[in-house]
CSV table of N, CA, C and O in Angstrom, one decimal:
chain,number,residue,atom,x,y,z
A,1,MET,N,-49.8,-9.2,-51.3
A,1,MET,CA,-49.9,-10.4,-50.5
A,1,MET,C,-50.0,-10.0,-49.0
A,1,MET,O,-50.5,-10.9,-48.2
A,2,ALA,N,-49.5,-8.9,-48.6
A,2,ALA,CA,-49.4,-8.5,-47.2
A,2,ALA,C,-50.8,-8.6,-46.5
A,2,ALA,O,-50.9,-9.1,-45.4
A,3,PRO,N,-51.9,-8.2,-47.1
A,3,PRO,CA,-53.2,-8.3,-46.4
A,3,PRO,C,-53.6,-9.7,-46.1
A,3,PRO,O,-54.3,-10.0,-45.2
A,4,ARG,N,-53.1,-10.7,-46.9
A,4,ARG,CA,-53.4,-12.1,-46.7
A,4,ARG,C,-52.6,-12.7,-45.7
A,4,ARG,O,-52.8,-13.8,-45.3
A,5,LEU,N,-51.6,-12.0,-45.2
A,5,LEU,CA,-50.6,-12.5,-44.2
A,5,LEU,C,-50.7,-11.8,-42.9
A,5,LEU,O,-49.8,-11.9,-42.1
A,6,ARG,N,-51.8,-11.0,-42.6
A,6,ARG,CA,-51.9,-10.2,-41.4
A,6,ARG,C,-51.9,-11.1,-40.2
A,6,ARG,O,-51.5,-10.7,-39.1
A,7,HIS,N,-52.3,-12.4,-40.3
A,7,HIS,CA,-52.3,-13.3,-39.1
A,7,HIS,C,-51.0,-13.7,-38.6
A,7,HIS,O,-50.9,-14.3,-37.6
A,8,LEU,N,-49.9,-13.5,-39.4
A,8,LEU,CA,-48.6,-14.1,-39.0
A,8,LEU,C,-48.0,-13.4,-37.8
A,8,LEU,O,-47.1,-14.1,-37.1
A,9,ARG,N,-48.3,-12.2,-37.5
A,9,ARG,CA,-47.6,-11.5,-36.4
A,9,ARG,C,-47.7,-12.2,-35.1
A,9,ARG,O,-46.7,-12.5,-34.4
A,10,VAL,N,-48.9,-12.6,-34.7
A,10,VAL,CA,-49.1,-13.2,-33.4
A,10,VAL,C,-48.5,-14.6,-33.3
A,10,VAL,O,-47.7,-14.8,-32.4
A,11,PRO,N,-48.6,-15.5,-34.3
A,11,PRO,CA,-47.9,-16.8,-34.2
A,11,PRO,C,-46.4,-16.6,-34.2
A,11,PRO,O,-45.7,-17.4,-33.5
A,12,LEU,N,-45.9,-15.7,-34.9
A,12,LEU,CA,-44.4,-15.5,-35.0
A,12,LEU,C,-43.9,-15.0,-33.6
A,12,LEU,O,-42.9,-15.4,-33.2
A,13,ILE,N,-44.7,-14.1,-33.0
A,13,ILE,CA,-44.3,-13.6,-31.6
A,13,ILE,C,-44.3,-14.8,-30.6
A,13,ILE,O,-43.4,-15.0,-29.8
A,14,VAL,N,-45.4,-15.6,-30.7
A,14,VAL,CA,-45.5,-16.7,-29.8
A,14,VAL,C,-44.4,-17.7,-30.1
A,14,VAL,O,-43.8,-18.3,-29.1
A,15,SER,N,-44.0,-17.9,-31.3
A,15,SER,CA,-43.0,-18.9,-31.6
A,15,SER,C,-41.6,-18.3,-31.1
A,15,SER,O,-40.8,-19.1,-30.6
A,16,ALA,N,-41.4,-17.0,-31.2
A,16,ALA,CA,-40.1,-16.5,-30.7
A,16,ALA,C,-40.0,-16.7,-29.2
A,16,ALA,O,-39.0,-17.0,-28.6
A,17,VAL,N,-41.1,-16.4,-28.5
A,17,VAL,CA,-41.1,-16.6,-27.0
A,17,VAL,C,-40.9,-18.1,-26.7
A,17,VAL,O,-40.1,-18.4,-25.8
A,18,LEU,N,-41.6,-19.0,-27.4
A,18,LEU,CA,-41.4,-20.4,-27.2
A,18,LEU,C,-40.0,-20.8,-27.5
A,18,LEU,O,-39.5,-21.7,-26.8
A,19,LEU,N,-39.4,-20.3,-28.5
A,19,LEU,CA,-38.0,-20.6,-28.8
A,19,LEU,C,-37.1,-20.3,-27.6
A,19,LEU,O,-36.3,-21.2,-27.2
A,20,VAL,N,-37.2,-19.2,-27.0
A,20,VAL,CA,-36.4,-18.9,-25.8
A,20,VAL,C,-36.7,-19.9,-24.7
A,20,VAL,O,-35.8,-20.4,-24.1
A,21,VAL,N,-38.0,-20.1,-24.4
A,21,VAL,CA,-38.3,-21.0,-23.3
A,21,VAL,C,-37.9,-22.4,-23.6
A,21,VAL,O,-37.3,-23.1,-22.7
A,22,ALA,N,-38.1,-22.9,-24.8
A,22,ALA,CA,-37.7,-24.2,-25.2
A,22,ALA,C,-36.2,-24.4,-25.1
A,22,ALA,O,-35.7,-25.5,-24.6
A,23,VAL,N,-35.4,-23.5,-25.5
A,23,VAL,CA,-33.9,-23.6,-25.5
A,23,VAL,C,-33.5,-23.6,-24.0
A,23,VAL,O,-32.6,-24.5,-23.7
A,24,LEU,N,-34.1,-22.8,-23.2
A,24,LEU,CA,-33.7,-22.9,-21.7
A,24,LEU,C,-34.1,-24.2,-21.1
A,24,LEU,O,-33.2,-24.8,-20.4
A,25,LEU,N,-35.3,-24.7,-21.4
A,25,LEU,CA,-35.7,-26.0,-20.9
A,25,LEU,C,-34.8,-27.1,-21.4
A,25,LEU,O,-34.4,-28.1,-20.7
A,26,GLY,N,-34.5,-27.0,-22.7
A,26,GLY,CA,-33.7,-28.1,-23.4
A,26,GLY,C,-32.3,-28.1,-22.7
A,26,GLY,O,-31.7,-29.2,-22.5
A,27,TRP,N,-31.8,-26.9,-22.4
A,27,TRP,CA,-30.5,-26.8,-21.8
A,27,TRP,C,-30.5,-27.5,-20.4
A,27,TRP,O,-29.6,-28.2,-20.0
A,28,LEU,N,-31.5,-27.2,-19.7
A,28,LEU,CA,-31.7,-27.7,-18.3
A,28,LEU,C,-31.8,-29.3,-18.3
A,28,LEU,O,-31.3,-30.0,-17.5
A,29,VAL,N,-32.5,-29.8,-19.3
A,29,VAL,CA,-32.8,-31.2,-19.4
A,29,VAL,C,-31.7,-32.0,-20.0
A,29,VAL,O,-31.3,-33.1,-19.5
A,30,GLU,N,-31.1,-31.6,-21.1
A,30,GLU,CA,-30.2,-32.4,-21.9
A,30,GLU,C,-28.9,-31.6,-22.2
A,30,GLU,O,-28.1,-32.1,-23.0
A,31,GLY,N,-28.7,-30.5,-21.7
A,31,GLY,CA,-27.5,-29.7,-22.0
A,31,GLY,C,-27.5,-29.1,-23.3
A,31,GLY,O,-28.6,-28.7,-23.8
A,32,ALA,N,-26.3,-28.9,-23.9
A,32,ALA,CA,-26.2,-28.2,-25.2
A,32,ALA,C,-27.0,-28.9,-26.3
A,32,ALA,O,-27.6,-28.3,-27.2
A,33,ASP,N,-26.9,-30.3,-26.3
A,33,ASP,CA,-27.7,-31.0,-27.4
A,33,ASP,C,-29.2,-30.8,-27.2
A,33,ASP,O,-29.9,-30.7,-28.2
A,34,GLY,N,-29.7,-30.7,-26.0
A,34,GLY,CA,-31.1,-30.5,-25.7
A,34,GLY,C,-31.5,-29.1,-26.1
A,34,GLY,O,-32.6,-28.9,-26.7
A,35,ALA,N,-30.6,-28.1,-25.9
A,35,ALA,CA,-30.9,-26.7,-26.3
A,35,ALA,C,-31.0,-26.6,-27.8
A,35,ALA,O,-31.9,-26.0,-28.4
A,36,ALA,N,-30.0,-27.3,-28.5
A,36,ALA,CA,-30.0,-27.3,-29.9
A,36,ALA,C,-31.2,-28.0,-30.5
A,36,ALA,O,-31.8,-27.6,-31.5
A,37,GLY,N,-31.5,-29.1,-29.9
A,37,GLY,CA,-32.7,-29.9,-30.4
A,37,GLY,C,-34.0,-29.1,-30.2
A,37,GLY,O,-34.8,-29.0,-31.1
A,38,ALA,N,-34.1,-28.4,-29.1
A,38,ALA,CA,-35.3,-27.5,-28.9
A,38,ALA,C,-35.4,-26.4,-29.9
A,38,ALA,O,-36.4,-26.1,-30.5
A,39,ALA,N,-34.2,-25.8,-30.1
A,39,ALA,CA,-34.2,-24.7,-31.1
A,39,ALA,C,-34.5,-25.2,-32.5
A,39,ALA,O,-35.3,-24.6,-33.2
A,40,ALA,N,-34.0,-26.3,-32.8
A,40,ALA,CA,-34.3,-26.9,-34.2
A,40,ALA,C,-35.7,-27.3,-34.3
A,40,ALA,O,-36.4,-27.0,-35.3
A,41,GLY,N,-36.3,-27.8,-33.3
A,41,GLY,CA,-37.7,-28.2,-33.3
A,41,GLY,C,-38.7,-27.0,-33.5
A,41,GLY,O,-39.6,-27.1,-34.4
A,42,VAL,N,-38.4,-26.0,-32.7
A,42,VAL,CA,-39.3,-24.8,-32.9
A,42,VAL,C,-39.0,-24.1,-34.3
A,42,VAL,O,-40.0,-23.7,-34.9
A,43,ALA,N,-37.8,-24.1,-34.7
A,43,ALA,CA,-37.5,-23.5,-36.0
A,43,ALA,C,-38.1,-24.2,-37.2
A,43,ALA,O,-38.6,-23.6,-38.1
A,44,VAL,N,-38.1,-25.5,-37.1
A,44,VAL,CA,-38.6,-26.3,-38.2
A,44,VAL,C,-40.1,-26.1,-38.3
A,44,VAL,O,-40.7,-25.9,-39.4
A,45,VAL,N,-40.8,-26.1,-37.2
A,45,VAL,CA,-42.3,-26.0,-37.2
A,45,VAL,C,-42.6,-24.5,-37.6
A,45,VAL,O,-43.5,-24.3,-38.5
A,46,THR,N,-41.9,-23.6,-37.1
A,46,THR,CA,-42.2,-22.2,-37.5
A,46,THR,C,-42.0,-21.9,-38.9
A,46,THR,O,-42.8,-21.3,-39.6
A,47,PHE,N,-40.9,-22.4,-39.5
A,47,PHE,CA,-40.6,-22.3,-40.9
A,47,PHE,C,-41.7,-23.0,-41.7
A,47,PHE,O,-42.1,-22.4,-42.7
A,48,SER,N,-42.1,-24.2,-41.3
A,48,SER,CA,-43.1,-24.9,-42.1
A,48,SER,C,-44.4,-24.2,-42.1
A,48,SER,O,-45.1,-24.1,-43.2
A,49,TYR,N,-44.9,-23.6,-41.0
A,49,TYR,CA,-46.1,-22.9,-41.0
A,49,TYR,C,-46.0,-21.6,-41.8
A,49,TYR,O,-47.0,-21.2,-42.4
A,50,LEU,N,-44.9,-21.0,-41.7
A,50,LEU,CA,-44.6,-19.7,-42.4
A,50,LEU,C,-44.7,-20.0,-43.9
A,50,LEU,O,-45.3,-19.3,-44.7
A,51,LEU,N,-44.0,-21.1,-44.3
A,51,LEU,CA,-44.0,-21.5,-45.7
A,51,LEU,C,-45.4,-21.8,-46.2
A,51,LEU,O,-45.8,-21.4,-47.3
A,52,SER,N,-46.2,-22.5,-45.4
A,52,SER,CA,-47.6,-22.8,-45.8
A,52,SER,C,-48.4,-21.6,-45.9
A,52,SER,O,-49.2,-21.4,-46.9
A,53,SER,N,-48.3,-20.7,-45.0
A,53,SER,CA,-49.0,-19.4,-45.1
A,53,SER,C,-48.7,-18.6,-46.3
A,53,SER,O,-49.6,-18.1,-47.0
A,54,VAL,N,-47.4,-18.5,-46.6
A,54,VAL,CA,-47.0,-17.8,-47.8
A,54,VAL,C,-47.5,-18.5,-49.1
A,54,VAL,O,-48.0,-17.8,-50.0
A,55,ALA,N,-47.4,-19.8,-49.1
A,55,ALA,CA,-47.8,-20.5,-50.3
A,55,ALA,C,-49.3,-20.3,-50.6
A,55,ALA,O,-49.8,-20.1,-51.7
A,56,VAL,N,-50.1,-20.4,-49.5
A,56,VAL,CA,-51.6,-20.3,-49.7
A,56,VAL,C,-51.9,-18.8,-50.0
A,56,VAL,O,-52.8,-18.6,-50.9
A,57,ALA,N,-51.2,-17.9,-49.4
A,57,ALA,CA,-51.5,-16.5,-49.7
A,57,ALA,C,-51.1,-16.2,-51.2
A,57,ALA,O,-51.8,-15.5,-51.9
A,58,TRP,N,-50.0,-16.8,-51.7
A,58,TRP,CA,-49.6,-16.6,-53.1
A,58,TRP,C,-50.7,-17.2,-54.0
A,58,TRP,O,-51.1,-16.6,-54.9
A,59,ALA,N,-51.1,-18.4,-53.7
A,59,ALA,CA,-52.2,-19.1,-54.5
A,59,ALA,C,-53.4,-18.2,-54.5
A,59,ALA,O,-54.1,-18.1,-55.6
A,60,ASP,N,-53.8,-17.7,-53.4
A,60,ASP,CA,-55.0,-16.9,-53.3
A,60,ASP,C,-54.9,-15.6,-54.2
A,60,ASP,O,-55.8,-15.1,-54.8
A,61,SER,N,-53.7,-15.0,-54.2
A,61,SER,CA,-53.4,-13.8,-55.0
A,61,SER,C,-53.4,-14.1,-56.5
A,61,SER,O,-53.7,-13.2,-57.3
A,62,VAL,N,-53.0,-15.3,-56.9
A,62,VAL,CA,-52.9,-15.6,-58.3
A,62,VAL,C,-54.2,-16.1,-58.8
A,62,VAL,O,-54.7,-15.6,-59.8
A,63,LEU,N,-54.7,-17.1,-58.2
A,63,LEU,CA,-56.0,-17.8,-58.6
A,63,LEU,C,-56.6,-18.5,-57.4
A,63,LEU,O,-56.1,-19.5,-57.0
A,64,PRO,N,-57.7,-17.9,-56.8
A,64,PRO,CA,-58.2,-18.5,-55.6
A,64,PRO,C,-58.6,-20.0,-55.7
A,64,PRO,O,-58.6,-20.7,-54.7
A,65,LYS,N,-58.8,-20.4,-56.9
A,65,LYS,CA,-59.2,-21.9,-57.1
A,65,LYS,C,-58.0,-22.8,-56.7
A,65,LYS,O,-58.1,-23.9,-56.5
A,66,LEU,N,-56.8,-22.2,-56.7
A,66,LEU,CA,-55.6,-23.0,-56.4
A,66,LEU,C,-55.3,-23.2,-54.9
A,66,LEU,O,-54.5,-24.0,-54.5
A,67,VAL,N,-56.1,-22.4,-54.1
A,67,VAL,CA,-55.8,-22.5,-52.6
A,67,VAL,C,-55.9,-23.9,-52.0
A,67,VAL,O,-54.9,-24.3,-51.3
A,68,LEU,N,-56.9,-24.6,-52.3
A,68,LEU,CA,-57.0,-26.0,-51.8
A,68,LEU,C,-55.8,-26.9,-52.3
A,68,LEU,O,-55.2,-27.6,-51.5
A,69,THR,N,-55.6,-26.8,-53.6
A,69,THR,CA,-54.5,-27.7,-54.1
A,69,THR,C,-53.2,-27.3,-53.6
A,69,THR,O,-52.4,-28.2,-53.1
A,70,VAL,N,-52.8,-26.0,-53.5
A,70,VAL,CA,-51.5,-25.6,-53.0
A,70,VAL,C,-51.5,-25.9,-51.5
A,70,VAL,O,-50.4,-26.3,-51.0
A,71,GLY,N,-52.5,-25.6,-50.8
A,71,GLY,CA,-52.5,-25.9,-49.3
A,71,GLY,C,-52.3,-27.4,-49.0
A,71,GLY,O,-51.5,-27.8,-48.2
A,72,LEU,N,-53.0,-28.3,-49.8
A,72,LEU,CA,-52.8,-29.7,-49.6
A,72,LEU,C,-51.4,-30.2,-50.0
A,72,LEU,O,-50.8,-31.0,-49.3
A,73,ALA,N,-50.9,-29.7,-51.1
A,73,ALA,CA,-49.6,-30.0,-51.6
A,73,ALA,C,-48.5,-29.6,-50.6
A,73,ALA,O,-47.6,-30.3,-50.3
A,74,THR,N,-48.7,-28.4,-50.1
A,74,THR,CA,-47.7,-27.9,-49.1
A,74,THR,C,-47.8,-28.8,-47.8
A,74,THR,O,-46.8,-29.1,-47.2
A,75,TYR,N,-49.0,-29.1,-47.4
A,75,TYR,CA,-49.2,-30.0,-46.2
A,75,TYR,C,-48.5,-31.3,-46.4
A,75,TYR,O,-47.7,-31.7,-45.5
A,76,VAL,N,-48.7,-32.0,-47.5
A,76,VAL,CA,-48.0,-33.3,-47.8
A,76,VAL,C,-46.5,-33.1,-47.9
A,76,VAL,O,-45.8,-33.9,-47.3
A,77,LEU,N,-46.1,-32.1,-48.5
A,77,LEU,CA,-44.6,-31.8,-48.7
A,77,LEU,C,-44.0,-31.6,-47.3
A,77,LEU,O,-43.0,-32.2,-47.0
A,78,LYS,N,-44.6,-30.7,-46.5
A,78,LYS,CA,-43.9,-30.4,-45.2
A,78,LYS,C,-43.9,-31.6,-44.3
A,78,LYS,O,-42.9,-31.8,-43.6
A,79,PHE,N,-45.0,-32.4,-44.2
A,79,PHE,CA,-45.0,-33.5,-43.3
A,79,PHE,C,-44.1,-34.6,-43.8
A,79,PHE,O,-43.5,-35.4,-43.1
A,80,SER,N,-43.9,-34.7,-45.1
A,80,SER,CA,-42.9,-35.7,-45.7
A,80,SER,C,-41.5,-35.3,-45.3
A,80,SER,O,-40.7,-36.1,-44.9
A,81,ILE,N,-41.2,-34.0,-45.4
A,81,ILE,CA,-39.9,-33.5,-44.9
A,81,ILE,C,-39.7,-33.7,-43.4
A,81,ILE,O,-38.7,-34.1,-43.0
A,82,PHE,N,-40.8,-33.4,-42.6
A,82,PHE,CA,-40.7,-33.7,-41.2
A,82,PHE,C,-40.3,-35.2,-41.0
A,82,PHE,O,-39.4,-35.5,-40.1
A,83,GLY,N,-40.9,-36.1,-41.7
A,83,GLY,CA,-40.6,-37.5,-41.5
A,83,GLY,C,-39.2,-37.8,-41.9
A,83,GLY,O,-38.5,-38.5,-41.1
A,84,VAL,N,-38.7,-37.3,-43.0
A,84,VAL,CA,-37.4,-37.6,-43.5
A,84,VAL,C,-36.4,-37.0,-42.5
A,84,VAL,O,-35.4,-37.7,-42.1
A,85,VAL,N,-36.6,-35.8,-42.0
A,85,VAL,CA,-35.7,-35.2,-41.0
A,85,VAL,C,-35.7,-36.0,-39.7
A,85,VAL,O,-34.6,-36.3,-39.2
A,86,MET,N,-36.8,-36.4,-39.2
A,86,MET,CA,-36.9,-37.1,-38.0
A,86,MET,C,-36.2,-38.5,-38.1
A,86,MET,O,-35.5,-38.9,-37.2
A,87,PHE,N,-36.4,-39.2,-39.2
A,87,PHE,CA,-35.8,-40.5,-39.4
A,87,PHE,C,-34.2,-40.3,-39.5
A,87,PHE,O,-33.5,-41.1,-39.0
A,88,ALA,N,-33.8,-39.2,-40.2
A,88,ALA,CA,-32.4,-39.0,-40.3
A,88,ALA,C,-31.7,-38.7,-39.0
A,88,ALA,O,-30.7,-39.2,-38.6
A,89,VAL,N,-32.4,-37.8,-38.2
A,89,VAL,CA,-31.9,-37.5,-36.9
A,89,VAL,C,-31.9,-38.7,-36.0
A,89,VAL,O,-31.0,-38.9,-35.2
A,90,ALA,N,-33.0,-39.5,-36.0
A,90,ALA,CA,-33.1,-40.7,-35.2
A,90,ALA,C,-31.9,-41.7,-35.6
A,90,ALA,O,-31.3,-42.3,-34.7
A,91,ALA,N,-31.7,-41.8,-36.9
A,91,ALA,CA,-30.6,-42.7,-37.3
A,91,ALA,C,-29.2,-42.3,-36.9
A,91,ALA,O,-28.3,-43.1,-36.7
A,92,SER,N,-29.1,-41.0,-36.7
A,92,SER,CA,-27.8,-40.5,-36.3
A,92,SER,C,-27.4,-40.7,-34.8
A,92,SER,O,-26.3,-40.6,-34.4
A,93,GLY,N,-28.5,-40.9,-34.0
A,93,GLY,CA,-28.3,-41.2,-32.6
A,93,GLY,C,-28.0,-39.9,-31.8
A,93,GLY,O,-27.5,-39.9,-30.7
A,94,TRP,N,-28.4,-38.8,-32.4
A,94,TRP,CA,-28.1,-37.5,-31.7
A,94,TRP,C,-28.9,-37.4,-30.4
A,94,TRP,O,-30.1,-37.7,-30.4
A,95,ALA,N,-28.3,-36.8,-29.4
A,95,ALA,CA,-28.9,-36.7,-28.1
A,95,ALA,C,-30.0,-35.7,-28.0
A,95,ALA,O,-30.8,-35.7,-27.1
A,96,GLY,N,-30.1,-34.8,-29.0
A,96,GLY,CA,-31.1,-33.7,-29.0
A,96,GLY,C,-32.4,-34.2,-29.6
A,96,GLY,O,-33.3,-33.3,-29.7
A,97,LEU,N,-32.5,-35.4,-30.0
A,97,LEU,CA,-33.7,-35.9,-30.7
A,97,LEU,C,-35.0,-35.7,-29.8
A,97,LEU,O,-36.0,-35.3,-30.3
A,98,ARG,N,-34.9,-36.1,-28.5
A,98,ARG,CA,-36.1,-36.0,-27.7
A,98,ARG,C,-36.6,-34.6,-27.5
A,98,ARG,O,-37.8,-34.3,-27.6
A,99,THR,N,-35.7,-33.7,-27.3
A,99,THR,CA,-36.1,-32.3,-27.1
A,99,THR,C,-36.5,-31.7,-28.4
A,99,THR,O,-37.4,-30.9,-28.4
A,100,MET,N,-36.0,-32.1,-29.5
A,100,MET,CA,-36.4,-31.7,-30.8
A,100,MET,C,-37.9,-32.1,-31.0
A,100,MET,O,-38.7,-31.3,-31.5
A,101,ALA,N,-38.2,-33.4,-30.8
A,101,ALA,CA,-39.5,-33.9,-31.0
A,101,ALA,C,-40.5,-33.1,-30.0
A,101,ALA,O,-41.6,-32.7,-30.5
A,102,ALA,N,-40.1,-33.0,-28.8
A,102,ALA,CA,-41.0,-32.3,-27.8
A,102,ALA,C,-41.2,-30.8,-28.2
A,102,ALA,O,-42.4,-30.3,-28.2
A,103,ALA,N,-40.2,-30.2,-28.7
A,103,ALA,CA,-40.3,-28.8,-29.2
A,103,ALA,C,-41.2,-28.7,-30.4
A,103,ALA,O,-41.9,-27.7,-30.5
A,104,MET,N,-41.1,-29.7,-31.3
A,104,MET,CA,-41.9,-29.7,-32.5
A,104,MET,C,-43.4,-29.8,-32.1
A,104,MET,O,-44.3,-29.1,-32.6
A,105,ILE,N,-43.7,-30.6,-31.1
A,105,ILE,CA,-45.1,-30.8,-30.7
A,105,ILE,C,-45.6,-29.5,-30.0
A,105,ILE,O,-46.7,-29.0,-30.3
A,106,CYS,N,-44.8,-28.9,-29.1
A,106,CYS,CA,-45.1,-27.7,-28.4
A,106,CYS,C,-45.3,-26.5,-29.4
A,106,CYS,O,-46.2,-25.7,-29.3
A,107,ALA,N,-44.4,-26.5,-30.4
A,107,ALA,CA,-44.4,-25.4,-31.4
A,107,ALA,C,-45.7,-25.5,-32.2
A,107,ALA,O,-46.3,-24.5,-32.6
A,108,THR,N,-46.1,-26.7,-32.6
A,108,THR,CA,-47.3,-26.9,-33.4
A,108,THR,C,-48.5,-26.4,-32.6
A,108,THR,O,-49.4,-25.7,-33.1
A,109,VAL,N,-48.6,-26.9,-31.4
A,109,VAL,CA,-49.7,-26.5,-30.5
A,109,VAL,C,-49.8,-24.9,-30.3
A,109,VAL,O,-50.8,-24.3,-30.4
A,110,ALA,N,-48.6,-24.4,-30.1
A,110,ALA,CA,-48.5,-22.9,-29.9
A,110,ALA,C,-48.9,-22.1,-31.1
A,110,ALA,O,-49.6,-21.2,-31.0
A,111,TRP,N,-48.4,-22.6,-32.3
A,111,TRP,CA,-48.7,-21.8,-33.5
A,111,TRP,C,-50.2,-21.9,-33.8
A,111,TRP,O,-50.9,-20.9,-34.1
A,112,VAL,N,-50.8,-23.1,-33.7
A,112,VAL,CA,-52.2,-23.3,-34.0
A,112,VAL,C,-53.1,-22.5,-33.0
A,112,VAL,O,-54.0,-21.8,-33.4
A,113,THR,N,-52.7,-22.5,-31.7
A,113,THR,CA,-53.4,-21.8,-30.7
A,113,THR,C,-53.4,-20.3,-31.0
A,113,THR,O,-54.4,-19.6,-30.9
A,114,ALA,N,-52.2,-19.8,-31.3
A,114,ALA,CA,-52.0,-18.4,-31.6
A,114,ALA,C,-52.8,-17.9,-32.8
A,114,ALA,O,-53.4,-16.9,-32.8
A,115,GLN,N,-52.8,-18.8,-33.8
A,115,GLN,CA,-53.6,-18.4,-35.0
A,115,GLN,C,-55.1,-18.5,-34.8
A,115,GLN,O,-55.8,-17.6,-35.3
A,116,VAL,N,-55.5,-19.4,-34.0
A,116,VAL,CA,-57.0,-19.5,-33.7
A,116,VAL,C,-57.3,-18.3,-32.8
A,116,VAL,O,-58.4,-17.6,-33.1
A,117,TRP,N,-56.5,-17.9,-31.9
A,117,TRP,CA,-56.8,-16.7,-31.1
A,117,TRP,C,-56.8,-15.5,-31.9
A,117,TRP,O,-57.8,-14.7,-31.8
A,118,TRP,N,-55.9,-15.3,-32.9
A,118,TRP,CA,-55.9,-14.2,-33.8
A,118,TRP,C,-57.2,-14.2,-34.6
A,118,TRP,O,-57.8,-13.1,-34.8
A,119,THR,N,-57.6,-15.3,-35.1
A,119,THR,CA,-58.8,-15.4,-35.9
A,119,THR,C,-60.0,-15.0,-35.2
A,119,THR,O,-60.9,-14.3,-35.7
A,120,PHE,N,-60.1,-15.4,-33.9
A,120,PHE,CA,-61.3,-15.1,-33.1
A,120,PHE,C,-61.3,-13.6,-32.7
A,120,PHE,O,-62.4,-13.0,-32.6
A,121,LYS,N,-60.2,-13.0,-32.6
A,121,LYS,CA,-60.1,-11.6,-32.2
A,121,LYS,C,-60.1,-10.6,-33.4
A,121,LYS,O,-60.3,-9.4,-33.3
A,122,ALA,N,-59.8,-11.1,-34.6
A,122,ALA,CA,-59.7,-10.3,-35.8
A,122,ALA,C,-61.0,-9.7,-36.2
A,122,ALA,O,-62.1,-10.4,-36.1
A,123,LYS,N,-61.0,-8.5,-36.8
A,123,LYS,CA,-62.2,-7.9,-37.3
A,123,LYS,C,-62.3,-8.3,-38.8
A,123,LYS,O,-61.7,-7.6,-39.6
A,124,ILE,N,-62.9,-9.4,-39.0
A,124,ILE,CA,-63.0,-9.9,-40.4
A,124,ILE,C,-64.4,-9.6,-40.9
A,124,ILE,O,-65.4,-10.0,-40.3
A,125,PRO,N,-64.5,-8.8,-42.0
A,125,PRO,CA,-65.9,-8.5,-42.5
A,125,PRO,C,-66.6,-9.7,-43.0
A,125,PRO,O,-65.9,-10.6,-43.6
A,126,TYR,N,-67.8,-9.7,-42.9
A,126,TYR,CA,-68.6,-10.9,-43.4
A,126,TYR,C,-70.0,-10.3,-43.8
A,126,TYR,O,-70.4,-9.2,-43.5
A,127,VAL,N,-70.7,-11.1,-44.5
A,127,VAL,CA,-72.0,-10.7,-45.0
A,127,VAL,C,-73.1,-11.6,-44.4
A,127,VAL,O,-72.9,-12.8,-44.4
A,128,GLU,N,-74.1,-11.0,-43.8
A,128,GLU,CA,-75.2,-11.8,-43.3
A,128,GLU,C,-76.2,-12.0,-44.3
A,128,GLU,O,-76.6,-11.1,-45.1
A,129,ILE,N,-76.6,-13.3,-44.4
A,129,ILE,CA,-77.7,-13.6,-45.4
A,129,ILE,C,-79.0,-13.5,-44.6
A,129,ILE,O,-79.2,-14.2,-43.6
A,130,PRO,N,-79.9,-12.7,-45.1
A,130,PRO,CA,-81.2,-12.6,-44.4
A,130,PRO,C,-82.0,-13.9,-44.4
A,130,PRO,O,-82.0,-14.6,-45.4
A,131,SER,N,-82.6,-14.2,-43.3
A,131,SER,CA,-83.4,-15.4,-43.2
A,131,SER,C,-84.7,-15.2,-43.9
A,131,SER,O,-85.2,-14.1,-43.9
A,132,LYS,N,-85.3,-16.2,-44.5
A,132,LYS,CA,-86.5,-16.1,-45.2
A,132,LYS,C,-87.7,-16.3,-44.4
A,132,LYS,O,-87.8,-16.9,-43.4
């Protein structure tokens, strides 16, 4: 499965850098709750994208026809979990909610940007179809 997960290095590095920056900003804005919220937001998004990548890579290694089904199921599952977590945190009245939400947004943009950058830079073999 490792060759199917080559793209993970760059987004994981970007997420680690974002984690440090988000915690520092969260601390400055909301104190300890803000720092914890920022860390939780980045961690949840990073874990969810990592889980999706591993699930899709596994499906591709077992039966490539499963990739779409597993990818969509993972997508629905992780966003359902995001919703449940955010509603639970909102209901608790925790002061780190705003920084958690902001960190989740930033982590999503950072992960997707890093993965797109890696994809554009990667040497991915392809086949040219001759024009007729």
